[in-house]
Coordinates of C-alpha atoms in Angstrom, one line a residue:
M704 CA -0.4 -0.1 0.1
I705 CA 0.8 3.4 -0.3
K706 CA 2.1 5.5 2.4
K707 CA 0.3 8.4 2.6
T708 CA 2.4 11.6 3.3
W709 CA 1.3 15.2 2.6
M710 CA -1.4 15.0 0.1
R711 CA -3.5 17.7 -1.1
P712 CA -7.2 17.2 0.2
F713 CA -10.2 15.7 -1.6
N714 CA -11.9 19.0 -2.8
V715 CA -15.0 20.2 -5.2
L716 CA -12.4 19.0 -8.3
T717 CA -12.3 15.9 -7.1
T718 CA -16.0 15.7 -7.4
A719 CA -16.4 17.4 -10.6
L720 CA -13.8 15.4 -11.8
L721 CA -16.3 12.3 -10.7
L722 CA -18.9 13.7 -12.3
I723 CA -17.2 14.9 -15.9
G724 CA -16.1 10.6 -15.8
A725 CA -19.9 9.9 -15.7
A726 CA -20.9 12.0 -18.4
Y727 CA -18.2 10.7 -20.4
A728 CA -19.5 7.2 -19.7
N729 CA -22.6 7.6 -21.0
A730 CA -21.3 9.2 -24.2
Q731 CA -21.5 6.6 -27.3
E732 CA -18.2 7.1 -27.9
P733 CA -15.8 3.8 -27.9
V734 CA -14.0 2.9 -24.8
T735 CA -10.7 1.0 -24.0
V736 CA -10.4 -0.5 -20.4
F737 CA -6.6 -1.0 -19.6
L738 CA -6.2 -3.6 -17.2
A739 CA -2.7 -3.8 -15.0
K740 CA -1.2 -5.3 -12.3
N741 CA -1.1 -1.9 -10.3
I742 CA -2.5 1.1 -10.9
Y743 CA -1.2 4.2 -8.6
T744 CA -3.4 6.9 -9.2
M745 CA -1.8 10.0 -7.4
E746 CA -5.4 10.5 -6.0
E747 CA -5.8 10.7 -2.6
R748 CA -9.5 9.0 -2.4
N749 CA -8.7 6.2 -5.1
P750 CA -4.6 6.2 -4.7
E751 CA -4.5 2.4 -6.2
A752 CA -6.5 0.7 -9.4
Q753 CA -6.7 -2.6 -11.4
A754 CA -8.4 -0.8 -14.3
V755 CA -8.8 2.5 -16.0
A756 CA -11.0 3.0 -18.8
V757 CA -10.3 5.7 -21.7
S758 CA -12.7 7.1 -24.6
N759 CA -10.9 8.8 -27.1
N760 CA -8.1 10.9 -25.0
R761 CA -9.7 11.4 -21.8
I762 CA -10.2 8.6 -18.4
V763 CA -13.5 8.0 -18.0
S764 CA -13.5 5.6 -14.7
V765 CA -10.3 4.3 -12.4
G766 CA -10.8 1.4 -10.2
T767 CA -11.3 -2.1 -9.7
V768 CA -12.2 -4.6 -12.2
D769 CA -15.7 -4.7 -11.5
S770 CA -16.3 -1.0 -10.7
V771 CA -14.8 0.1 -14.0
K772 CA -17.1 -2.1 -15.6
A773 CA -20.2 -1.1 -13.6
A774 CA -19.3 3.0 -14.4
L775 CA -19.3 2.2 -18.1
G776 CA -23.2 0.9 -17.7
Q777 CA -24.4 -0.4 -21.2
Q778 CA -21.5 1.4 -23.0
S779 CA -19.3 -0.9 -25.2
Y780 CA -15.9 -1.3 -24.2
K781 CA -12.7 -3.5 -24.9
I782 CA -10.7 -5.3 -22.5
D783 CA -7.0 -4.6 -23.1
E784 CA -4.4 -7.1 -21.5
T785 CA -1.2 -5.6 -22.9
F786 CA -0.3 -4.0 -19.4
K787 CA -1.8 -6.6 -17.0
N788 CA 1.6 -7.6 -15.7
K789 CA 2.8 -4.0 -15.5
V790 CA 2.5 -1.0 -13.6
I791 CA 0.4 2.0 -14.9
M792 CA 1.7 5.2 -13.0
P793 CA 0.1 9.1 -14.3
G794 CA 2.4 10.3 -17.2
F795 CA 6.1 11.1 -16.1
I796 CA 6.2 15.1 -16.2
E797 CA 9.1 16.9 -16.7
Q798 CA 8.8 20.3 -15.4
H799 CA 11.9 22.3 -16.4
I800 CA 14.5 21.7 -19.5
H801 CA 16.1 23.5 -22.4
P802 CA 15.2 22.0 -25.8
M803 CA 17.4 24.0 -27.8
M804 CA 20.5 23.3 -25.5
T805 CA 19.6 20.1 -24.8
A806 CA 19.5 19.4 -29.1
L807 CA 22.9 21.5 -29.2
T808 CA 24.7 19.1 -26.6
L809 CA 22.9 15.7 -27.4
T810 CA 24.7 16.2 -31.2
T811 CA 27.6 15.9 -30.0
D812 CA 30.1 12.9 -28.2
V813 CA 29.1 13.5 -24.7
V814 CA 32.3 13.0 -22.3
S815 CA 30.9 14.1 -18.7
M816 CA 31.6 13.1 -15.2
E817 CA 28.5 10.9 -15.2
D818 CA 27.4 8.1 -17.7
W819 CA 24.6 9.5 -20.3
D820 CA 22.2 6.9 -21.4
L821 CA 20.9 8.8 -25.0
P822 CA 19.1 7.5 -27.4
H823 CA 21.7 7.5 -30.0
Q824 CA 24.2 6.4 -27.7
Q825 CA 25.6 5.5 -24.1
F826 CA 28.4 7.9 -23.0
K827 CA 30.4 6.4 -20.3
A828 CA 31.7 8.8 -17.0
A829 CA 35.2 9.9 -17.0
K830 CA 36.0 10.6 -13.3
T831 CA 39.7 11.4 -14.0
P832 CA 42.1 13.3 -16.1
A833 CA 43.4 10.6 -17.4
E834 CA 40.3 8.8 -18.6
Y835 CA 38.9 12.2 -19.9
K836 CA 41.8 12.2 -22.3
Q837 CA 41.7 8.5 -23.5
R838 CA 38.3 9.2 -24.3
L839 CA 39.0 11.9 -26.4
M840 CA 41.6 10.3 -28.2
Q841 CA 39.3 7.1 -28.9
I842 CA 36.9 9.6 -30.5
N843 CA 39.2 11.0 -32.8
A844 CA 40.6 7.8 -33.6
E845 CA 37.1 5.9 -34.1
K846 CA 36.4 9.5 -37.0
G847 CA 39.6 8.1 -38.8
N848 CA 40.8 10.3 -41.7
S849 CA 37.7 11.7 -42.4
E850 CA 37.5 15.8 -42.0
E851 CA 34.7 15.8 -39.5
W852 CA 35.4 18.2 -36.7
L853 CA 35.2 16.7 -33.0
Y854 CA 32.8 18.5 -30.8
S855 CA 32.6 17.5 -27.1
W856 CA 30.3 18.7 -24.3
G857 CA 30.9 18.3 -20.8
Y858 CA 34.3 18.8 -19.5
H859 CA 34.5 20.4 -15.9
P860 CA 37.7 21.0 -14.4
L861 CA 37.2 19.4 -10.7
W862 CA 37.1 16.0 -12.7
H863 CA 39.2 16.6 -15.5
G864 CA 41.6 18.8 -14.6
Q865 CA 43.0 22.1 -16.9
I866 CA 43.1 21.6 -20.8
N867 CA 43.9 24.0 -23.5
R868 CA 44.6 24.3 -27.2
E869 CA 48.5 22.7 -26.7
Y870 CA 46.5 19.8 -24.8
L871 CA 43.9 19.6 -27.8
D872 CA 46.4 19.8 -30.4
K873 CA 47.8 16.4 -29.2
I874 CA 44.9 14.8 -29.6
S875 CA 44.8 16.1 -33.2
S876 CA 46.6 18.8 -35.2
T877 CA 44.5 18.7 -38.3
R878 CA 41.1 17.8 -36.8
P879 CA 39.3 21.0 -35.5
I880 CA 38.2 20.2 -32.1
I881 CA 36.1 22.1 -30.1
I882 CA 35.7 21.4 -26.4
W883 CA 32.4 22.7 -24.8
D884 CA 31.9 22.6 -21.0
R885 CA 29.5 20.8 -18.4
S886 CA 28.1 24.5 -17.8
C887 CA 28.0 25.9 -20.9
H888 CA 29.9 28.8 -20.8
D889 CA 33.1 27.6 -21.8
F890 CA 34.7 26.9 -25.2
Y891 CA 38.3 25.0 -25.8
L892 CA 39.2 25.2 -29.4
N893 CA 42.8 23.6 -30.9
T894 CA 44.4 25.2 -33.9
A895 CA 43.3 23.4 -36.5
A896 CA 39.7 24.5 -34.9
I897 CA 41.1 28.2 -34.8
K898 CA 41.9 28.0 -38.5
A899 CA 39.2 26.5 -39.6
L900 CA 36.8 29.2 -37.9
K901 CA 39.2 32.1 -39.8
L902 CA 39.5 33.6 -36.2
D903 CA 41.8 36.1 -35.9
K904 CA 44.0 37.4 -32.4
K905 CA 43.7 41.1 -33.5
A906 CA 39.8 40.8 -33.8
M907 CA 39.7 39.7 -30.6
E908 CA 41.0 43.0 -28.8
G909 CA 38.7 45.8 -28.3
H910 CA 35.5 44.7 -27.1
G911 CA 35.8 45.7 -23.7
L912 CA 34.5 42.9 -20.8
A913 CA 34.5 40.4 -24.0
S914 CA 38.0 40.7 -24.8
T915 CA 39.0 40.0 -21.4
Q916 CA 37.5 36.7 -21.9
V917 CA 39.4 35.0 -23.9
D918 CA 42.7 33.5 -23.8
W919 CA 44.2 32.8 -26.8
E920 CA 47.2 31.0 -26.2
K921 CA 45.3 28.5 -24.2
G922 CA 42.6 28.6 -27.0
H923 CA 40.0 29.8 -24.2
W924 CA 37.2 31.2 -25.0
F925 CA 34.8 32.0 -21.5
E926 CA 31.2 33.9 -21.0
N927 CA 30.9 37.1 -23.3
G928 CA 34.3 36.5 -24.7
A929 CA 32.3 32.8 -26.1
I930 CA 29.3 34.5 -26.9
E931 CA 30.1 37.7 -28.4
L932 CA 33.6 37.1 -30.0
L933 CA 33.3 33.3 -31.0
A934 CA 29.3 31.7 -30.7
P935 CA 29.0 34.2 -34.4
K936 CA 32.1 32.2 -35.9
L937 CA 31.1 29.0 -34.2
L938 CA 27.5 28.8 -34.7
T939 CA 28.0 28.7 -38.2
Y940 CA 28.7 25.4 -38.2
F941 CA 27.6 23.9 -35.2
A942 CA 24.3 25.4 -34.7
T943 CA 22.4 25.3 -38.2
P944 CA 18.7 23.7 -39.1
E945 CA 19.6 20.3 -39.9
R946 CA 21.7 19.9 -36.5
L947 CA 18.8 21.3 -34.1
T948 CA 16.5 19.6 -36.0
A949 CA 18.3 16.3 -35.4
G950 CA 18.7 17.4 -32.5
T951 CA 15.6 18.3 -31.4
Q952 CA 14.6 14.5 -32.9
M953 CA 17.2 12.7 -30.2
M954 CA 15.5 14.5 -27.5
A955 CA 12.2 13.9 -28.5
D956 CA 13.8 10.1 -28.2
H957 CA 14.8 10.5 -25.2
L958 CA 12.0 11.8 -23.5
Q959 CA 9.7 9.1 -24.8
M960 CA 12.3 6.6 -23.5
K961 CA 12.1 7.9 -20.3
G962 CA 8.1 7.7 -20.0
V963 CA 8.1 11.5 -20.2
T964 CA 4.6 12.5 -21.6
A965 CA 4.7 16.3 -20.9
F966 CA 7.3 18.9 -20.4
A967 CA 8.3 22.8 -20.0
D968 CA 10.6 25.1 -21.2
P969 CA 10.5 28.1 -19.0
G970 CA 11.4 31.3 -20.0
V971 CA 11.7 30.2 -23.2
L972 CA 13.5 33.2 -26.2
L973 CA 12.6 31.9 -29.5
V974 CA 14.7 31.6 -32.5
P975 CA 11.5 31.7 -35.0
G976 CA 13.2 29.3 -37.2
Y977 CA 12.9 27.2 -34.0
W978 CA 9.6 27.2 -33.4
K979 CA 8.7 26.0 -36.4
I980 CA 11.6 22.8 -35.8
L981 CA 9.8 22.0 -32.6
Q982 CA 6.4 22.4 -34.2
D983 CA 7.3 20.0 -37.1
T984 CA 9.5 17.7 -34.6
L985 CA 7.1 17.6 -31.8
G986 CA 3.8 18.1 -33.0
K987 CA 4.2 14.8 -35.1
K988 CA 1.0 12.5 -34.2
E989 CA 3.3 9.6 -33.7
V990 CA 5.2 11.7 -30.7
P991 CA 3.8 10.9 -27.8
L992 CA 4.8 14.6 -25.9
T993 CA 2.9 17.7 -25.1
G994 CA 5.4 20.7 -24.8
Y995 CA 4.5 23.9 -23.0
F996 CA 6.5 27.2 -23.0
F997 CA 6.4 30.4 -21.5
P998 CA 8.4 33.7 -21.8
E999 CA 11.3 35.2 -19.2
T1000 CA 11.3 38.4 -18.1
R1001 CA 15.1 39.3 -17.7
T1002 CA 16.2 39.7 -21.6
S1003 CA 13.8 42.8 -21.2
A1004 CA 14.6 44.1 -17.8
V1005 CA 18.3 44.1 -18.3
S1006 CA 18.4 45.8 -21.8
G1007 CA 16.4 48.8 -20.6
M1008 CA 13.4 48.3 -22.0
T1009 CA 10.5 49.7 -20.1
L1010 CA 8.2 47.6 -18.6
E1011 CA 5.0 48.1 -21.1
Q1012 CA 7.7 47.4 -23.8
G1013 CA 8.4 44.0 -21.6
M1014 CA 4.6 42.8 -21.3
A1015 CA 4.4 43.5 -24.9
E1016 CA 7.4 41.1 -25.7
T1017 CA 5.6 38.9 -23.5
Q1018 CA 2.4 38.9 -25.3
K1019 CA 3.9 38.6 -28.6
L1020 CA 5.5 35.6 -27.8
V1021 CA 2.0 33.7 -25.9
A1022 CA 0.5 34.8 -29.2
L1023 CA 2.5 32.2 -31.2
G1024 CA -0.4 30.0 -30.2
T1025 CA -1.5 28.5 -27.0
E1026 CA -3.5 25.2 -28.3
G1027 CA -2.0 21.7 -29.7
K1028 CA 1.3 19.7 -28.8
V1029 CA 3.5 22.9 -28.8
A1030 CA 2.1 25.1 -27.4
M1031 CA 2.8 28.5 -25.2
L1032 CA 1.6 28.5 -21.9
P1033 CA -0.2 32.2 -21.0
K1034 CA -0.3 33.5 -17.6
H1035 CA 3.3 32.4 -17.1
I1036 CA 6.5 34.2 -16.7
K1037 CA 9.9 33.2 -15.6
F1038 CA 12.5 35.7 -13.1
F1039 CA 15.9 35.3 -12.4
A1040 CA 17.6 36.3 -9.3
D1041 CA 21.2 34.8 -8.8
G1042 CA 23.7 33.1 -11.2
A1043 CA 24.4 29.0 -11.8
I1044 CA 25.5 26.5 -9.4
I1045 CA 27.5 24.4 -11.7
S1046 CA 30.3 27.8 -12.0
Q1047 CA 29.1 28.7 -8.2
A1048 CA 27.6 31.8 -8.9
M1049 CA 25.1 31.8 -6.3
Q1050 CA 24.7 34.6 -4.1
M1051 CA 25.5 32.7 -0.7
K1052 CA 25.0 34.6 3.0
D1053 CA 28.5 33.6 4.3
G1054 CA 30.0 33.6 1.0
Y1055 CA 33.2 30.8 -0.3
L1056 CA 35.7 29.3 0.8
D1057 CA 37.9 30.9 -1.5
G1058 CA 36.4 34.3 -1.0
H1059 CA 35.2 34.7 -4.9
D1060 CA 32.1 36.5 -4.9
G1061 CA 28.3 35.5 -6.4
Q1062 CA 26.6 37.2 -9.3
W1063 CA 23.1 38.5 -9.5
M1064 CA 21.2 37.7 -13.2
M1065 CA 18.6 40.3 -11.9
T1066 CA 19.3 42.7 -9.2
P1067 CA 17.3 42.8 -6.0
E1068 CA 16.0 46.4 -7.5
L1069 CA 15.2 45.0 -11.1
L1070 CA 13.6 41.7 -10.1
D1071 CA 11.5 44.2 -7.4
T1072 CA 10.3 46.1 -10.2
W1073 CA 9.5 43.5 -12.5
S1074 CA 8.1 41.1 -10.8
K1075 CA 5.3 43.7 -9.4
M1076 CA 4.0 44.7 -13.0
Y1077 CA 3.5 40.8 -13.7
W1078 CA 2.4 39.6 -10.2
D1079 CA -0.4 42.5 -10.1
A1080 CA -1.3 41.5 -14.1
G1081 CA -2.0 37.9 -12.5
Y1082 CA 1.0 35.9 -13.8
Q1083 CA 2.4 33.1 -11.9
L1084 CA 5.7 33.8 -11.5
H1085 CA 8.8 30.8 -11.8
I1086 CA 11.7 32.5 -10.2
H1087 CA 15.5 31.0 -10.8
V1088 CA 16.8 31.0 -7.7
T1089 CA 20.4 29.4 -6.5
G1090 CA 21.8 30.4 -3.4
D1091 CA 20.6 31.4 0.1
L1092 CA 21.7 35.0 -0.3
G1093 CA 19.6 35.1 -3.3
L1094 CA 16.6 33.4 -1.8
E1095 CA 16.5 35.9 0.8
T1096 CA 16.1 38.2 -2.1
V1097 CA 13.4 36.4 -3.3
L1098 CA 11.1 36.3 -0.4
N1099 CA 11.9 39.5 0.7
M1100 CA 10.1 40.6 -2.7
L1101 CA 7.4 37.7 -2.2
E1102 CA 6.6 39.4 1.2
K1103 CA 6.4 42.4 -0.7
R1104 CA 4.2 41.6 -3.0
M1105 CA 1.8 39.8 -1.0
A1106 CA 1.5 42.9 1.5
E1107 CA 0.8 45.2 -1.2
N1108 CA -1.7 42.8 -3.0
P1109 CA -2.6 39.6 -1.7
R1110 CA -3.2 36.6 -3.6
P1111 CA -4.4 33.3 -2.2
D1112 CA -2.8 31.2 -4.7
H1113 CA -0.5 33.1 -6.7
R1114 CA 1.5 29.6 -7.0
T1115 CA 4.9 31.6 -7.5
V1116 CA 7.6 28.4 -8.1
L1117 CA 11.1 28.6 -6.7
V1118 CA 13.1 26.9 -9.5
H1119 CA 16.4 24.8 -8.8
F1120 CA 16.8 26.1 -4.7
P1121 CA 20.3 24.4 -4.6
V1122 CA 20.6 26.0 -1.0
A1123 CA 18.2 27.1 1.8
D1124 CA 18.1 26.8 5.3
E1125 CA 15.3 25.5 7.3
A1126 CA 14.2 29.4 8.4
Q1127 CA 14.0 30.2 5.3
I1128 CA 11.8 26.9 4.3
D1129 CA 9.9 28.1 6.6
R1130 CA 9.1 31.4 4.9
I1131 CA 8.4 29.7 1.6
A1132 CA 5.4 28.0 3.4
R1133 CA 4.2 31.4 5.2
V1134 CA 4.5 33.3 1.8
G1135 CA 2.6 30.3 -0.3
A1136 CA 5.3 29.7 -2.5
I1137 CA 5.9 26.0 -3.8
V1138 CA 9.5 24.6 -4.5
S1139 CA 10.7 22.1 -7.9
T1140 CA 14.4 21.7 -7.3
N1141 CA 16.8 19.7 -8.9
P1142 CA 17.3 16.5 -6.8
Y1143 CA 20.7 15.4 -8.9
Y1144 CA 23.0 18.8 -7.8
P1145 CA 24.4 16.9 -4.5
I1146 CA 24.7 13.4 -6.8
A1147 CA 26.8 15.5 -8.9
F1148 CA 28.6 18.1 -7.1
A1149 CA 28.1 17.8 -3.2
N1150 CA 31.7 16.5 -2.4
K1151 CA 33.1 18.3 -5.0
F1152 CA 32.0 21.9 -3.7
A1153 CA 32.2 20.0 -0.1
Q1154 CA 36.4 20.8 -1.0
Y1155 CA 35.9 23.9 -3.4
G1156 CA 33.7 26.4 -2.7
L1157 CA 31.3 25.9 -0.1
G1158 CA 32.2 23.0 2.3
P1159 CA 30.7 20.1 3.6
K1160 CA 27.9 21.2 5.4
R1161 CA 26.6 23.7 2.7
A1162 CA 27.9 21.4 0.0
H1163 CA 26.1 18.3 1.1
A1164 CA 22.9 20.0 2.2
L1165 CA 22.3 20.9 -1.4
A1166 CA 18.3 20.7 -2.7
P1167 CA 16.9 20.3 1.2
N1168 CA 13.5 18.5 0.0
G1169 CA 13.5 16.5 3.0
F1170 CA 12.8 20.4 4.8
V1171 CA 10.6 21.5 1.6
L1172 CA 8.1 18.4 3.0
K1173 CA 8.6 18.7 6.6
H1174 CA 7.2 22.0 5.7
S1175 CA 4.0 20.8 3.9
I1176 CA 5.0 22.6 0.9
P1177 CA 4.4 21.1 -2.7
L1178 CA 7.5 19.9 -4.5
S1179 CA 8.4 18.8 -8.0
F1180 CA 11.3 17.8 -9.7
H1181 CA 13.2 19.0 -13.0
S1182 CA 16.3 18.4 -14.6
D1183 CA 17.2 21.6 -16.1
M1184 CA 18.5 19.5 -19.2
P1185 CA 21.4 19.6 -19.6
V1186 CA 22.1 20.2 -16.4
A1187 CA 21.0 16.5 -16.1
S1188 CA 19.0 14.0 -17.8
A1189 CA 15.8 14.1 -18.3
D1190 CA 15.3 11.0 -16.6
P1191 CA 12.2 11.5 -14.1
L1192 CA 13.2 8.1 -12.3
F1193 CA 16.8 9.0 -12.2
L1194 CA 15.5 12.3 -10.0
A1195 CA 13.4 10.1 -8.1
W1196 CA 16.2 8.1 -7.0
S1197 CA 18.5 10.9 -6.3
A1198 CA 15.9 12.4 -4.0
V1199 CA 15.1 9.3 -2.1
N1200 CA 18.6 7.7 -1.7
R1201 CA 21.2 10.8 -2.1
K1202 CA 24.0 8.8 -3.0
T1203 CA 26.5 10.8 -5.0
I1204 CA 28.7 9.5 -8.2
E1205 CA 31.3 9.0 -5.9
G1206 CA 29.1 6.5 -3.9
N1207 CA 28.6 8.1 -0.5
V1208 CA 25.2 9.0 0.5
V1209 CA 25.3 12.9 1.7
A1210 CA 22.4 14.7 4.3
P1211 CA 20.5 11.6 4.7
E1212 CA 18.1 13.5 6.6
Q1213 CA 16.8 15.4 3.1
Q1214 CA 16.0 11.4 1.9
I1215 CA 12.6 11.5 1.2
S1216 CA 10.1 8.9 0.8
V1217 CA 9.2 6.7 -2.4
H1218 CA 5.8 8.1 -2.9
D1219 CA 6.6 11.3 -2.5
A1220 CA 9.4 11.4 -5.1
M1221 CA 6.8 9.9 -7.5
R1222 CA 4.3 12.5 -6.8
A1223 CA 6.9 15.1 -7.7
I1224 CA 7.8 13.9 -11.2
T1225 CA 3.5 13.8 -11.6
I1226 CA 1.0 15.8 -10.0
E1227 CA 3.1 18.1 -8.1
S1228 CA 5.0 19.0 -11.4
A1229 CA 1.6 19.3 -12.8
Y1230 CA 0.5 21.2 -10.1
S1231 CA 3.2 23.8 -10.8
W1232 CA 2.1 24.6 -13.9
G1233 CA -1.7 25.0 -13.0
K1234 CA -2.4 22.0 -15.2
E1235 CA -3.4 19.5 -12.3
K1236 CA -7.1 19.6 -13.7
E1237 CA -5.8 18.1 -16.8
L1238 CA -2.8 16.0 -15.9
G1239 CA -0.4 14.4 -13.2
S1240 CA -2.7 12.2 -11.7
I1241 CA -5.0 9.2 -13.1
A1242 CA -8.8 10.3 -12.5
P1243 CA -11.8 10.4 -14.5
G1244 CA -12.1 13.6 -17.0
K1245 CA -8.0 14.0 -16.9
I1246 CA -6.2 13.4 -20.2
A1247 CA -5.1 9.9 -20.7
N1248 CA -1.7 10.0 -20.0
F1249 CA 0.2 7.4 -18.8
T1250 CA 3.6 5.7 -18.0
V1251 CA 4.0 1.7 -17.8
L1252 CA 6.6 0.9 -16.5
E1253 CA 7.9 -3.5 -15.5
A1254 CA 8.3 -3.5 -11.8
N1255 CA 6.8 -1.8 -9.2
P1256 CA 8.7 1.2 -7.5
Y1257 CA 6.9 1.0 -4.0
T1258 CA 8.2 -2.6 -4.2
V1259 CA 11.8 -2.7 -5.7
K1260 CA 14.3 -1.6 -3.1
P1261 CA 14.6 1.8 -3.2
I1262 CA 18.3 1.9 -4.6
E1263 CA 16.9 0.1 -7.4
L1264 CA 14.3 2.7 -8.5
K1265 CA 16.6 4.2 -11.5
N1266 CA 16.9 1.2 -13.2
I1267 CA 13.0 -0.1 -13.3
P1268 CA 12.3 -0.5 -17.1
I1269 CA 9.7 1.9 -18.6
W1270 CA 7.9 -0.4 -20.8
G1271 CA 6.3 2.4 -22.8
T1272 CA 3.5 5.1 -22.4
V1273 CA 0.2 5.8 -23.2
Y1274 CA -0.3 9.5 -24.8
E1275 CA -3.9 10.6 -25.0
G1276 CA -5.3 7.5 -24.7
K1277 CA -2.5 5.8 -27.5
V1278 CA -0.5 3.0 -26.9
F1279 CA 3.7 4.3 -27.4
E1280 CA 5.9 1.3 -26.5
N1281 CA 9.6 2.2 -25.7
P1282 CA 11.0 3.1 -29.2
A1283 CA 14.1 0.4 -29.6
K1284 CA 17.6 2.8 -29.4
T1285 CA 19.1 3.2 -32.7
V1286 CA 22.5 4.2 -33.4
L1287 CA 23.2 7.2 -34.8
S1288 CA 26.9 8.3 -34.7
S1289 CA 27.8 12.0 -34.4
A1290 CA 29.3 11.6 -37.8
A1291 CA 25.8 11.0 -39.3
L1292 CA 24.9 14.0 -38.2
P1293 CA 24.5 17.4 -40.6
H1294 CA 27.7 19.3 -40.9
A1295 CA 25.8 22.2 -43.7
V1296 CA 27.9 25.5 -43.5
I1297 CA 26.4 28.5 -43.7
E1298 CA 28.7 30.5 -46.5
D1299 CA 29.9 34.1 -46.1
E1300 CA 47.3 15.4 -15.9
E1301 CA 46.8 16.1 -12.4
R1302 CA 43.6 16.9 -10.3
V1303 CA 43.4 20.9 -10.0
S1304 CA 43.3 22.0 -6.3
V1305 CA 41.1 25.3 -6.9
L1306 CA 38.7 25.8 -9.8
A1307 CA 40.3 25.8 -13.3
H1308 CA 39.1 29.6 -14.5
D1309 CA 38.1 33.2 -12.2
H1310 CA 34.7 32.8 -10.6
S1311 CA 34.6 36.5 -11.4
H1312 CA 33.5 35.9 -14.8
A1313 CA 30.6 33.2 -13.7
K1314 CA 27.4 35.1 -14.2
G1315 CA 24.3 32.8 -15.4
D1316 CA 23.6 29.4 -15.9
I1317 CA 22.1 27.5 -19.3
C1318 CA 18.8 29.4 -19.4
E1319 CA 20.9 32.4 -19.7
V1320 CA 23.5 30.6 -22.2
S1321 CA 20.2 29.7 -24.3
H1322 CA 18.6 32.7 -24.5
K1323 CA 22.0 34.5 -25.9
M1324 CA 22.5 31.4 -28.5
A1325 CA 19.1 31.9 -29.9
V1326 CA 19.5 35.6 -30.6
L1327 CA 22.8 34.6 -32.4
I1328 CA 21.7 31.6 -34.3
Q1329 CA 18.4 33.9 -35.6
D1330 CA 21.2 36.2 -36.8
Q1331 CA 23.1 33.7 -38.6
W1332 CA 19.7 32.0 -40.0
N1333 CA 18.2 35.3 -41.3
R1334 CA 21.9 36.2 -42.9
K1335 CA 21.4 32.9 -44.9
E1336 CA 18.2 33.9 -46.0
Q1337 CA 19.5 36.9 -46.8
A1338 CA 22.1 35.5 -48.7
K1339 CA 19.3 33.4 -50.6
N1340 CA 17.5 36.2 -51.6
M1341 CA 20.3 38.6 -52.8
L1342 CA 21.4 35.8 -55.4
S1343 CA 17.7 35.1 -56.1
H1344 CA 17.7 38.6 -57.4
K1345 CA 20.8 38.3 -58.9
N1346 CA 19.9 35.7 -61.0
S1347 CA 17.0 36.6 -61.7

């Protein structure tokens, strides 16, 4: 039986759903009754079942086999026993990912400090400098005498040591090599890549801050240097429509393999051409996914727009469409507080061991000014916040908003949430906010950050989910892919076990139950989007999205949770078996061009330049990619005009 921890009470909504179910049962529509060994509904009044009836894309009844048949009355139905020995869960939800950045990273040869199980290949971890170098040499050798470029993402100096141009030249002096670091903020190039991109040392000078964030001799471009001086040339090769299309399809395959039926990209800054790619790729009926998108406000705020102009930009994006499988989510907006966890740019009340400073992505003043406009307009705020000082600023803002204009169900989502103390979590409960955390943080970073930057007490307590639930705060999970793999069972495993990639358990008092973890990847994620009336649980009237498992997450040992095979999904009432993995090496990816050895003892670069996160990089790259695509279209039009 399910251990009943905190659950939202049975209310008028549940009653309404039951009435909707009765109406559906009386309609003369074809009905399929799926039988299963176990069905876990995530509903308080009916937590377990053996049968669920579906008509078109909606659930019409759920319960025992006899009760479902009785509810259908004279309505004709067919019994489907495909899942009679399997376990049905509500369709898994990925609360927060970044499709464009995911597409770009998936089209590389991934070499990271953890395993990556991707649709086209399984990439094993490289946990030491020696393993990292060996992997790069192996990848280069496998490409043989081809002229194919070597793109690799996942490098992190705390695991892989220091690299530079000379290091990469020893891997290959002829093949262009591009190393994209784990935080997506830094690029390392060998000499062949510098020559292929026609980069010029003199041209790197005279660009203010960006020029200080280039080390020509080491082949290292970072932060503004990477975005302003390298990316415009690199993306000509790396972010073509062909590669983005291939990467988006890989992302869709990956999500389906992991049992995901719905995801969101909070804070999207869309390349118009990529919106079409999303529609063409994810919108196909054979792709069992719904993708939700909503705007962010940081770009408008820091660019000097007025509040009115910022709101107009928000509404312009939402006007792309709020219906269908790829849709904008209206009345949702993303804000940013402090910087990235991976590069230790969080704003920390007690600072860092090495004395470096955290960074603001939106200053407290901007956060206060812009949040008021959206709050008063009835938007649900999703706020990227990482450090405890960043959280303090956000809580002060929310308490101010509630004092000025109380909103009883504002559901402000505190996103990422790696560092917080219990007093702050109590304030979250009192102000009525909710939490979506990435439970992967302690798994990947607790031990390294205990040594560098945070110290053991703060580093081991990353993602304090136990305290969140102790204070009865709705809790959902997300991967922020490519920060972590979009694998809900793995995220649940991470929160339940808190076992690091090195093998030790950190802050066991923050471990949570399997049931709470399963809620975090289903109903609580739906609740964080305001979609709990449609998604996240198995109840009459809801969309018939299910994830089908080969084993029972409530009876396997908690340490085996991430290893449960996913049979497939039911998406809007249609059955989709888990797709067989296909081998798609990077050599098969389009490479179109738009014409015109010891471990480090400290972080390998100056923290003073570490400002943002993957969300921010995604926004900046979107602008650059659109510029490149516009140039290509202009060149085509000019050529067409000339020929005519």
